[in-house]
Coordinates of C-alpha atoms in Angstrom, one line a residue:
M840 CA 64.7 108.2 72.4
E841 CA 66.7 106.3 74.4
K842 CA 66.3 108.6 77.7
Y843 CA 62.4 108.0 76.8
I844 CA 62.7 104.8 76.4
K845 CA 64.6 103.9 80.0
I846 CA 62.0 106.4 81.9
A847 CA 59.3 104.4 80.0
C848 CA 61.2 101.1 81.9
L849 CA 61.0 102.7 85.3
L850 CA 57.6 104.0 85.0
L851 CA 56.7 100.0 84.3
V852 CA 58.8 99.0 87.3
I853 CA 57.3 101.4 89.7
I854 CA 54.2 100.2 88.5
A855 CA 54.8 96.7 88.7
V856 CA 56.2 97.4 92.4
A857 CA 53.0 99.1 93.3
L858 CA 50.3 96.6 92.0
F859 CA 52.8 94.0 93.7
V860 CA 52.0 96.2 97.2
K861 CA 48.6 97.0 96.7
S862 CA 47.6 92.6 96.1
R863 CA 50.0 92.0 99.3
W864 CA 48.6 95.2 101.2
N865 CA 45.9 93.2 103.5
A866 CA 48.6 90.2 104.1
W867 CA 51.2 92.6 105.0
F868 CA 49.6 95.5 107.2
V869 CA 45.8 94.8 107.7
N870 CA 45.4 93.0 111.3
Q871 CA 41.4 91.4 111.8
P872 CA 40.3 93.8 113.9
E873 CA 39.9 92.7 117.6
P874 CA 36.2 92.6 119.7
S875 CA 36.4 94.4 123.2
F876 CA 36.5 91.3 125.7
V877 CA 35.9 90.9 129.4
A878 CA 38.5 89.4 131.6
A879 CA 38.6 86.4 132.5
T880 CA 36.9 86.4 136.6
T881 CA 39.2 83.1 137.4
P882 CA 42.1 81.3 136.5
D883 CA 41.9 79.8 133.4
R884 CA 44.8 79.7 130.3
I885 CA 46.7 77.6 132.7
T886 CA 49.7 76.5 131.2
I887 CA 52.8 74.1 131.9
T888 CA 56.2 74.8 130.2
P889 CA 59.6 73.8 130.8
G890 CA 62.7 75.7 132.2
E891 CA 65.6 75.8 131.0
D892 CA 66.4 72.6 132.5
F893 CA 63.8 70.1 131.3
M894 CA 64.8 67.6 133.8
T895 CA 64.1 69.6 137.0
E896 CA 62.0 73.0 135.9
R897 CA 58.5 74.0 134.8
T898 CA 57.0 77.1 134.6
I899 CA 53.2 77.8 135.5
S900 CA 51.4 80.8 133.8
W901 CA 47.7 81.8 133.7
R902 CA 45.5 84.8 133.7
C903 CA 42.7 86.3 135.7
G904 CA 41.0 89.6 136.2
D905 CA 42.3 93.0 134.9
T906 CA 44.3 94.1 137.7
I907 CA 47.0 92.6 139.7
A908 CA 45.7 90.9 142.8
P909 CA 47.2 88.5 145.2
S910 CA 48.2 85.1 143.2
S911 CA 49.9 81.4 144.1
I912 CA 50.5 78.7 143.0
T913 CA 49.9 75.6 146.0
L914 CA 52.0 72.8 144.9
I915 CA 51.3 69.5 145.9
K916 CA 54.5 67.3 146.3
P917 CA 54.9 63.3 146.2
N918 CA 54.4 62.8 149.9
N919 CA 51.6 64.7 149.9
D920 CA 53.1 67.9 151.8
S921 CA 52.2 71.4 149.7
I922 CA 53.9 74.2 149.7
K923 CA 52.2 77.5 148.5
I924 CA 54.3 79.8 146.1
D925 CA 53.5 83.5 144.6
A926 CA 53.0 84.5 141.6
I927 CA 54.6 87.5 139.6
G928 CA 51.9 89.3 137.9
T929 CA 51.4 91.7 134.8
I930 CA 49.1 94.0 133.1
V931 CA 48.8 93.4 129.5
K932 CA 47.1 95.4 127.4
S933 CA 45.7 94.4 124.3
R934 CA 43.4 95.5 121.0
G935 CA 40.7 94.2 122.7
G936 CA 41.2 94.7 126.7
I937 CA 43.2 94.3 129.7
D938 CA 44.5 90.8 131.2
A939 CA 46.4 90.5 134.3
F940 CA 48.5 87.3 133.3
Y941 CA 50.2 85.1 136.6
H942 CA 53.4 82.5 136.6
V943 CA 55.1 80.5 138.8
Q944 CA 58.7 79.1 138.3
M945 CA 59.7 76.3 139.9
N946 CA 63.0 74.6 140.3
N947 CA 64.5 71.4 142.0
L948 CA 61.6 69.3 141.0
E949 CA 62.5 65.4 141.5
A950 CA 62.7 62.9 138.6
G951 CA 60.0 60.4 137.7
K952 CA 57.8 62.1 140.6
Q953 CA 54.2 63.4 139.7
Y954 CA 53.2 66.5 141.6
K955 CA 49.8 68.0 141.9
Y956 CA 48.8 71.7 142.1
Y957 CA 45.7 74.5 141.4
V958 CA 46.2 77.8 141.0
T959 CA 44.3 81.0 143.4
T960 CA 43.9 84.6 142.0
N961 CA 42.5 87.0 144.7
G962 CA 40.4 84.1 146.7
K963 CA 39.2 82.5 143.2
T964 CA 40.7 78.8 143.0
S965 CA 41.4 76.4 139.7
Q966 CA 40.2 73.2 139.4
R967 CA 43.8 70.7 140.1
H968 CA 45.9 69.8 137.7
S969 CA 48.9 66.8 137.8
F970 CA 52.4 67.0 135.8
T971 CA 55.3 64.4 136.1
M972 CA 58.4 64.8 135.6
P973 CA 60.5 62.7 133.1
Q974 CA 62.7 59.4 134.4
K975 CA 66.3 60.5 135.0
D976 CA 67.5 56.8 133.9
K977 CA 65.0 56.2 131.0
E978 CA 66.5 54.6 127.9
T979 CA 64.2 55.9 125.0
R980 CA 62.5 59.4 125.4
Q981 CA 60.1 60.7 123.3
F982 CA 58.0 63.7 122.4
L983 CA 55.0 64.8 120.4
F984 CA 55.7 68.0 117.2
F985 CA 53.2 68.9 115.2
G986 CA 53.2 72.7 112.8
D987 CA 51.0 75.2 112.2
V988 CA 47.3 74.7 114.2
Q989 CA 45.2 77.5 112.9
D990 CA 41.8 75.7 113.3
T991 CA 38.9 77.9 112.6
I992 CA 36.5 79.0 115.4
N993 CA 34.1 75.5 116.2
G994 CA 36.2 73.1 113.9
N995 CA 37.9 70.2 115.0
S996 CA 40.8 70.8 116.9
N997 CA 39.4 69.5 120.0
Q998 CA 38.9 66.2 118.8
W999 CA 42.7 66.2 117.7
F1000 CA 44.0 66.9 121.0
A1001 CA 41.8 64.8 122.8
K1002 CA 43.1 62.0 120.6
L1003 CA 46.8 62.8 120.6
Y1004 CA 46.4 62.9 124.4
K1005 CA 44.7 59.7 125.0
T1006 CA 46.9 57.7 122.3
Y1007 CA 50.3 59.5 123.1
P1008 CA 49.9 59.6 127.2
D1009 CA 53.9 59.5 128.0
V1010 CA 55.5 61.7 125.7
E1011 CA 57.5 63.9 127.9
F1012 CA 56.4 67.4 125.7
W1013 CA 54.3 68.6 122.8
A1014 CA 56.4 71.0 120.4
C1015 CA 54.6 73.3 117.7
A1016 CA 56.5 75.3 115.1
G1017 CA 54.0 78.3 115.5
D1018 CA 51.1 79.4 114.7
L1019 CA 48.3 77.7 117.1
I1020 CA 46.5 80.4 116.5
E1021 CA 44.3 82.1 113.6
R1022 CA 45.2 85.4 114.8
P1023 CA 46.4 87.4 118.1
I1024 CA 42.4 87.8 119.3
D1025 CA 41.1 86.5 123.0
T1026 CA 37.8 84.5 120.6
Y1027 CA 40.6 82.6 119.0
F1028 CA 42.8 82.2 122.4
N1029 CA 39.7 80.9 124.0
Y1030 CA 38.7 78.9 121.4
F1031 CA 42.4 77.1 121.6
Y1032 CA 41.9 76.2 125.4
Q1033 CA 38.8 75.1 125.3
S1034 CA 40.0 72.6 122.6
T1035 CA 42.7 71.7 124.6
D1036 CA 40.8 70.9 128.1
S1037 CA 43.4 71.5 130.4
I1038 CA 45.6 69.2 128.4
L1039 CA 48.4 71.7 128.3
A1040 CA 47.8 72.1 132.3
S1041 CA 49.9 69.0 132.4
I1042 CA 52.0 68.4 129.0
P1043 CA 54.5 70.8 128.5
L1044 CA 54.4 73.0 125.7
I1045 CA 57.5 74.0 123.8
N1046 CA 56.2 76.5 121.1
A1047 CA 58.1 78.7 118.5
T1048 CA 56.4 82.5 117.2
G1049 CA 54.7 82.1 113.9
N1050 CA 53.7 84.8 111.8
H1051 CA 50.1 84.5 112.8
D1052 CA 51.3 85.6 116.5
Y1053 CA 52.4 88.9 115.6
L1054 CA 50.7 92.1 114.5
K1055 CA 50.8 93.3 111.0
S1056 CA 52.4 96.4 110.2
L1057 CA 55.8 97.9 108.2
Y1058 CA 57.9 96.9 111.4
P1059 CA 55.9 93.6 112.5
T1060 CA 55.7 92.8 116.4
I1061 CA 54.6 90.3 119.1
D1062 CA 51.0 90.5 120.3
A1063 CA 52.1 90.8 124.5
R1064 CA 50.0 87.8 125.5
W1065 CA 52.2 85.3 123.7
Q1066 CA 54.8 86.1 125.7
H1067 CA 52.7 85.8 129.3
T1068 CA 50.8 82.8 128.0
F1069 CA 53.8 81.0 127.1
V1070 CA 56.3 81.5 129.4
Y1071 CA 60.0 79.9 128.7
P1072 CA 63.6 80.3 129.1
Q1073 CA 65.2 84.2 129.4
N1074 CA 68.0 82.8 127.6
G1075 CA 67.8 84.3 124.1
P1076 CA 68.7 87.2 122.7
K1077 CA 67.9 90.4 124.9
I1078 CA 66.0 91.8 121.7
A1079 CA 64.2 88.3 121.6
L1080 CA 63.7 87.4 125.3
G1081 CA 61.1 84.6 125.8
L1082 CA 61.0 84.3 121.6
C1083 CA 64.3 82.8 120.9
Y1084 CA 65.0 80.3 123.9
Y1085 CA 66.6 76.8 124.6
I1086 CA 65.8 74.1 126.5
D1087 CA 68.1 71.2 128.0
F1088 CA 67.9 67.6 128.5
R1089 CA 69.9 64.9 129.5
D1090 CA 71.0 64.0 126.0
M1091 CA 69.5 66.6 123.9
R1092 CA 69.6 70.3 122.8
F1093 CA 66.5 71.9 122.0
I1094 CA 66.7 75.6 120.2
I1095 CA 63.8 77.6 119.4
L1096 CA 64.2 80.5 116.9
D1097 CA 61.9 83.2 116.5
T1098 CA 62.0 84.0 112.9
Q1099 CA 59.3 86.4 112.7
G1100 CA 60.7 89.0 114.2
I1101 CA 63.7 89.5 111.7
N1102 CA 62.6 92.5 110.3
D1103 CA 66.2 94.5 110.6
C1104 CA 70.3 93.8 110.3
I1105 CA 70.3 94.4 114.1
T1106 CA 67.0 91.7 114.9
L1107 CA 69.2 89.6 112.3
T1108 CA 72.4 89.5 113.6
A1109 CA 71.1 89.2 117.3
R1110 CA 69.8 85.8 116.5
Y1111 CA 72.2 84.4 114.4
Q1112 CA 75.3 85.3 117.2
W1113 CA 72.9 83.6 119.6
L1114 CA 72.0 80.8 117.7
K1115 CA 75.8 80.2 116.6
K1116 CA 76.7 80.1 120.2
C1117 CA 73.8 78.0 121.5
L1118 CA 75.1 75.2 119.0
A1119 CA 78.7 75.8 119.6
N1120 CA 78.1 75.3 123.3
A1121 CA 75.3 71.7 122.8
K1122 CA 78.6 69.6 122.6
D1123 CA 77.8 65.4 122.6
K1124 CA 73.9 66.2 122.2
W1125 CA 71.1 65.6 120.3
K1126 CA 70.5 69.4 118.5
I1127 CA 67.4 70.2 117.2
V1128 CA 66.2 73.3 116.2
M1129 CA 63.0 74.6 115.9
Y1130 CA 61.4 77.7 113.6
H1131 CA 58.3 78.6 111.7
H1132 CA 59.5 79.6 107.8
P1133 CA 61.0 76.8 106.5
A1134 CA 65.0 77.0 105.0
Y1135 CA 63.6 75.0 101.7
S1136 CA 60.3 75.9 100.7
V1137 CA 57.7 73.5 100.3
R1138 CA 54.4 75.8 99.3
K1139 CA 54.7 76.6 95.7
N1140 CA 56.3 80.1 95.0
R1141 CA 57.5 80.7 98.6
N1142 CA 61.2 81.5 98.9
N1143 CA 62.3 81.7 102.7
F1144 CA 66.2 83.0 101.3
Q1145 CA 66.8 84.9 104.4
V1146 CA 66.3 81.9 106.5
R1147 CA 67.8 79.5 104.3
N1148 CA 71.2 81.9 103.8
T1149 CA 71.4 82.8 107.4
F1150 CA 70.8 79.8 109.0
V1151 CA 71.6 77.0 107.5
P1152 CA 75.1 77.8 107.2
L1153 CA 75.1 77.7 110.7
I1154 CA 72.6 74.2 111.3
E1155 CA 75.0 72.6 109.1
K1156 CA 78.2 73.2 110.6
Y1157 CA 77.8 72.8 114.1
G1158 CA 76.2 69.1 112.8
V1159 CA 72.5 70.1 113.8
H1160 CA 70.4 66.4 114.0
L1161 CA 67.0 67.6 113.2
V1162 CA 65.3 71.1 112.1
L1163 CA 61.6 71.4 112.8
Q1164 CA 59.5 73.7 110.4
G1165 CA 55.8 75.1 109.8
H1166 CA 54.5 77.8 108.2
E1167 CA 53.9 76.6 104.5
H1168 CA 50.6 73.9 105.4
G1169 CA 52.1 71.1 103.6
Y1170 CA 55.2 68.4 104.4
M1171 CA 58.2 68.3 103.3
T1172 CA 61.6 66.3 104.1
N1173 CA 65.2 66.3 102.6
I1174 CA 65.7 63.0 104.0
G1175 CA 68.0 61.5 101.2
T1176 CA 69.4 64.2 99.7
C1177 CA 72.1 65.6 102.9
G1178 CA 72.9 62.3 104.7
D1179 CA 72.3 62.3 108.1
H1180 CA 72.7 65.4 109.1
P1181 CA 70.6 67.4 109.3
V1182 CA 67.2 66.5 108.2
Y1183 CA 64.6 69.6 107.4
V1184 CA 61.1 68.7 108.5
V1185 CA 57.8 70.8 106.9
S1186 CA 54.8 70.0 108.6
Y1187 CA 51.0 71.6 109.8
M1188 CA 47.8 70.4 111.5
S1189 CA 45.3 73.0 110.0
P1190 CA 42.4 72.8 107.8
K1191 CA 43.8 75.0 105.5
S1192 CA 46.0 73.5 103.3
Y1193 CA 48.5 75.2 100.3
P1194 CA 49.3 74.4 96.9
S1195 CA 52.8 72.8 97.3
R1196 CA 55.8 72.6 94.9
P1197 CA 55.6 69.8 91.8
P1198 CA 58.1 67.0 92.9
Q1199 CA 61.2 68.0 93.3
P1200 CA 64.9 66.1 93.2
G1201 CA 65.6 64.6 96.7
F1202 CA 62.8 66.0 98.7
K1203 CA 59.9 63.7 99.9
I1204 CA 56.9 66.2 99.0
I1205 CA 53.0 64.9 100.9
P1206 CA 50.5 67.8 100.0
N1207 CA 47.2 68.0 101.5
T1208 CA 47.4 66.0 104.5
P1209 CA 47.8 67.8 107.8
M1210 CA 49.7 65.7 109.9
Y1211 CA 50.9 64.8 113.3
H1212 CA 54.8 63.5 114.5
I1213 CA 55.8 61.1 117.2
I1214 CA 59.7 61.1 118.3
D1215 CA 61.7 58.7 119.6
Y1216 CA 65.4 58.9 120.6
N1217 CA 68.0 57.4 122.8
E1218 CA 71.6 58.1 122.6
S1219 CA 72.3 57.1 119.2
K1220 CA 69.0 57.3 117.4
M1221 CA 66.5 59.2 116.6
V1222 CA 63.0 58.3 115.0
L1223 CA 60.6 60.4 113.8
H1224 CA 57.2 58.7 112.7
S1225 CA 55.0 61.2 110.7
Y1226 CA 50.9 60.2 110.4
A1227 CA 48.0 61.6 108.6
L1228 CA 46.0 63.7 111.3
A1229 CA 42.6 62.7 109.6
T1230 CA 43.2 58.9 109.3
D1231 CA 45.8 57.8 111.8
S1232 CA 48.2 56.0 109.4
L1233 CA 51.5 56.0 108.8
V1234 CA 52.7 57.9 106.2
D1235 CA 56.4 58.5 106.4
I1236 CA 59.6 57.1 108.7
I1237 CA 62.9 58.8 109.4
N1238 CA 65.8 57.8 111.0
I1239 CA 68.6 59.9 112.4
S1240 CA 71.9 58.2 114.1
R1241 CA 75.2 59.8 115.5

């Protein structure tokens, strides 16, 4: 009899697991089909990103056509002299078509100076854009942070971005904790860049990978367009170049960790060892870590134990000051529970909200409120102001000292 009971229990477990996998099958393994598209005939998706040294380096990327053609950037210096820099081109094949992406890395840019530029591919030239390098001795610096955007086609993100750009024209960069778009499909990329309306050609974007940037499978892979649209420093682990990276400021090290690409012990260990080294070498600086999946979940019935058990010990050991996260479409911070360091923040901008956990001792949770955050910092103090996206009302302030 005991033998049959054990068999029955095993069958029940197998059935329960099978039903659970079936319920999650689409979410885990089924990708939304991508319609065929025709490559852009003129340069578009022009994006500026920082180099490893935020104070002196920038990279400009764009796409045009479906074959590699002569491409360059014409950079107009503050004294109105101009130089032409040849671009590096890469063919990217996706499920819907073929794109040719280009990028140019620029070094030794002057502090506080404005540069103008335009890009050219195969004789087709973009409109002129400009960017301003940060001032060298500015006492207080400012940047903008937001979580998942994931807007629907013809949603309101064009209004959000226009408002943020107009209201905060002096921020040094924008930072996103992943999932800028709903899925890695040409239609969503097009809508996102229509919504930003050339803003990202002037304001540097620091972006983390999210699950919506990956193609679903048993072993998820990043959509190749992501790494060529957002060209970041190649200072991460070899198996995650451009996905894990860090950027150094005068008084801050900003570390971006790819948590979606953790598929096995090898990918996990590589990220762990790299993050450990990044933090250990970031002495006498503000330390910010940004990734997609929260260590402490705000969404009901979520538990990212892998992130929490692997990376939180490093974050606490090496005195990270601020951890920026997204993914769970709610707002939460642990301020008041862990002392001054580290402060964990979960946030989002998407029109899609998820049920939040009930109130938790020591955690501040604000459900159903898309937000953006303005972060000011100087040598000794960092202040995070959190605003409701719909009303621009201030809903939280976090002070961090070092």
